[in-house]
mmCIF file of N, CA and C in Angstrom:
data_model
loop_
_atom_site.group_PDB
_atom_site.id
_atom_site.type_symbol
_atom_site.label_atom_id
_atom_site.label_comp_id
_atom_site.label_asym_id
_atom_site.label_seq_id
_atom_site.Cartn_x
_atom_site.Cartn_y
_atom_site.Cartn_z
ATOM 1 N N ASP A 1 0.839 -1.214 0.000
ATOM 2 C CA ASP A 1 0.000 0.000 0.000
ATOM 3 C C ASP A 1 0.869 1.257 0.000
ATOM 4 N N GLN A 2 0.696 2.093 -1.012
ATOM 5 C CA GLN A 2 1.505 3.313 -1.104
ATOM 6 C C GLN A 2 1.227 4.228 0.082
ATOM 7 N N ALA A 3 -0.066 4.394 0.385
ATOM 8 C CA ALA A 3 -0.448 5.288 1.493
ATOM 9 C C ALA A 3 0.181 4.785 2.788
ATOM 10 N N ARG A 4 0.101 3.461 2.991
ATOM 11 C CA ARG A 4 0.641 2.913 4.241
ATOM 12 C C ARG A 4 2.145 3.124 4.296
ATOM 13 N N GLN A 5 2.805 2.921 3.166
ATOM 14 C CA GLN A 5 4.256 3.105 3.126
ATOM 15 C C GLN A 5 4.605 4.552 3.489
ATOM 16 N N GLU A 6 3.838 5.474 2.936
ATOM 17 C CA GLU A 6 4.104 6.893 3.224
ATOM 18 C C GLU A 6 3.845 7.189 4.693
ATOM 19 N N MET A 7 2.751 6.607 5.211
ATOM 20 C CA MET A 7 2.410 6.848 6.610
ATOM 21 C C MET A 7 3.510 6.296 7.517
ATOM 22 N N LEU A 8 3.960 5.094 7.197
ATOM 23 C CA LEU A 8 5.010 4.478 8.017
ATOM 24 C C LEU A 8 6.273 5.333 7.953
ATOM 25 N N ALA A 9 6.567 5.855 6.785
ATOM 26 C CA ALA A 9 7.763 6.687 6.634
ATOM 27 C C ALA A 9 7.629 7.925 7.514
ATOM 28 N N GLU A 10 6.449 8.522 7.499
ATOM 29 C CA GLU A 10 6.220 9.726 8.316
ATOM 30 C C GLU A 10 6.364 9.386 9.795
ATOM 31 N N LEU A 11 5.759 8.270 10.197
ATOM 32 C CA LEU A 11 5.831 7.862 11.601
ATOM 33 C C LEU A 11 7.278 7.611 11.989
ATOM 34 N N ARG A 12 7.995 6.930 11.100
ATOM 35 C CA ARG A 12 9.396 6.621 11.397
ATOM 36 C C ARG A 12 10.193 7.916 11.547
ATOM 37 N N LYS A 13 9.883 8.878 10.691
ATOM 38 C CA LYS A 13 10.582 10.176 10.763
ATOM 39 C C LYS A 13 10.295 10.825 12.114
ATOM 40 N N GLY A 14 9.016 10.802 12.499
ATOM 41 C CA GLY A 14 8.627 11.403 13.783
ATOM 42 C C GLY A 14 9.309 10.692 14.933
ATOM 43 N N PHE A 15 9.285 9.361 14.906
ATOM 44 C CA PHE A 15 9.908 8.601 15.991
ATOM 45 C C PHE A 15 11.404 8.879 16.029
ATOM 46 N N GLY A 16 12.015 8.943 14.856
ATOM 47 C CA GLY A 16 13.451 9.201 14.794
ATOM 48 C C GLY A 16 13.776 10.544 15.424
ATOM 49 N N ASN A 17 12.944 11.534 15.128
ATOM 50 C CA ASN A 17 13.158 12.865 15.697
ATOM 51 C C ASN A 17 12.933 12.839 17.192
ATOM 52 N N HIS A 18 11.929 12.072 17.615
ATOM 53 C CA HIS A 18 11.584 12.006 19.035
ATOM 54 C C HIS A 18 12.683 11.296 19.805
ATOM 55 N N ALA A 19 13.166 10.187 19.222
ATOM 56 C CA ALA A 19 14.181 9.386 19.923
ATOM 57 C C ALA A 19 15.403 10.259 20.202
#
């Protein structure tokens, strides 16, 4: 799923920034 891939990428970016 393209949308899911994009969402996961966004979440990963957020988590990376948070970590």
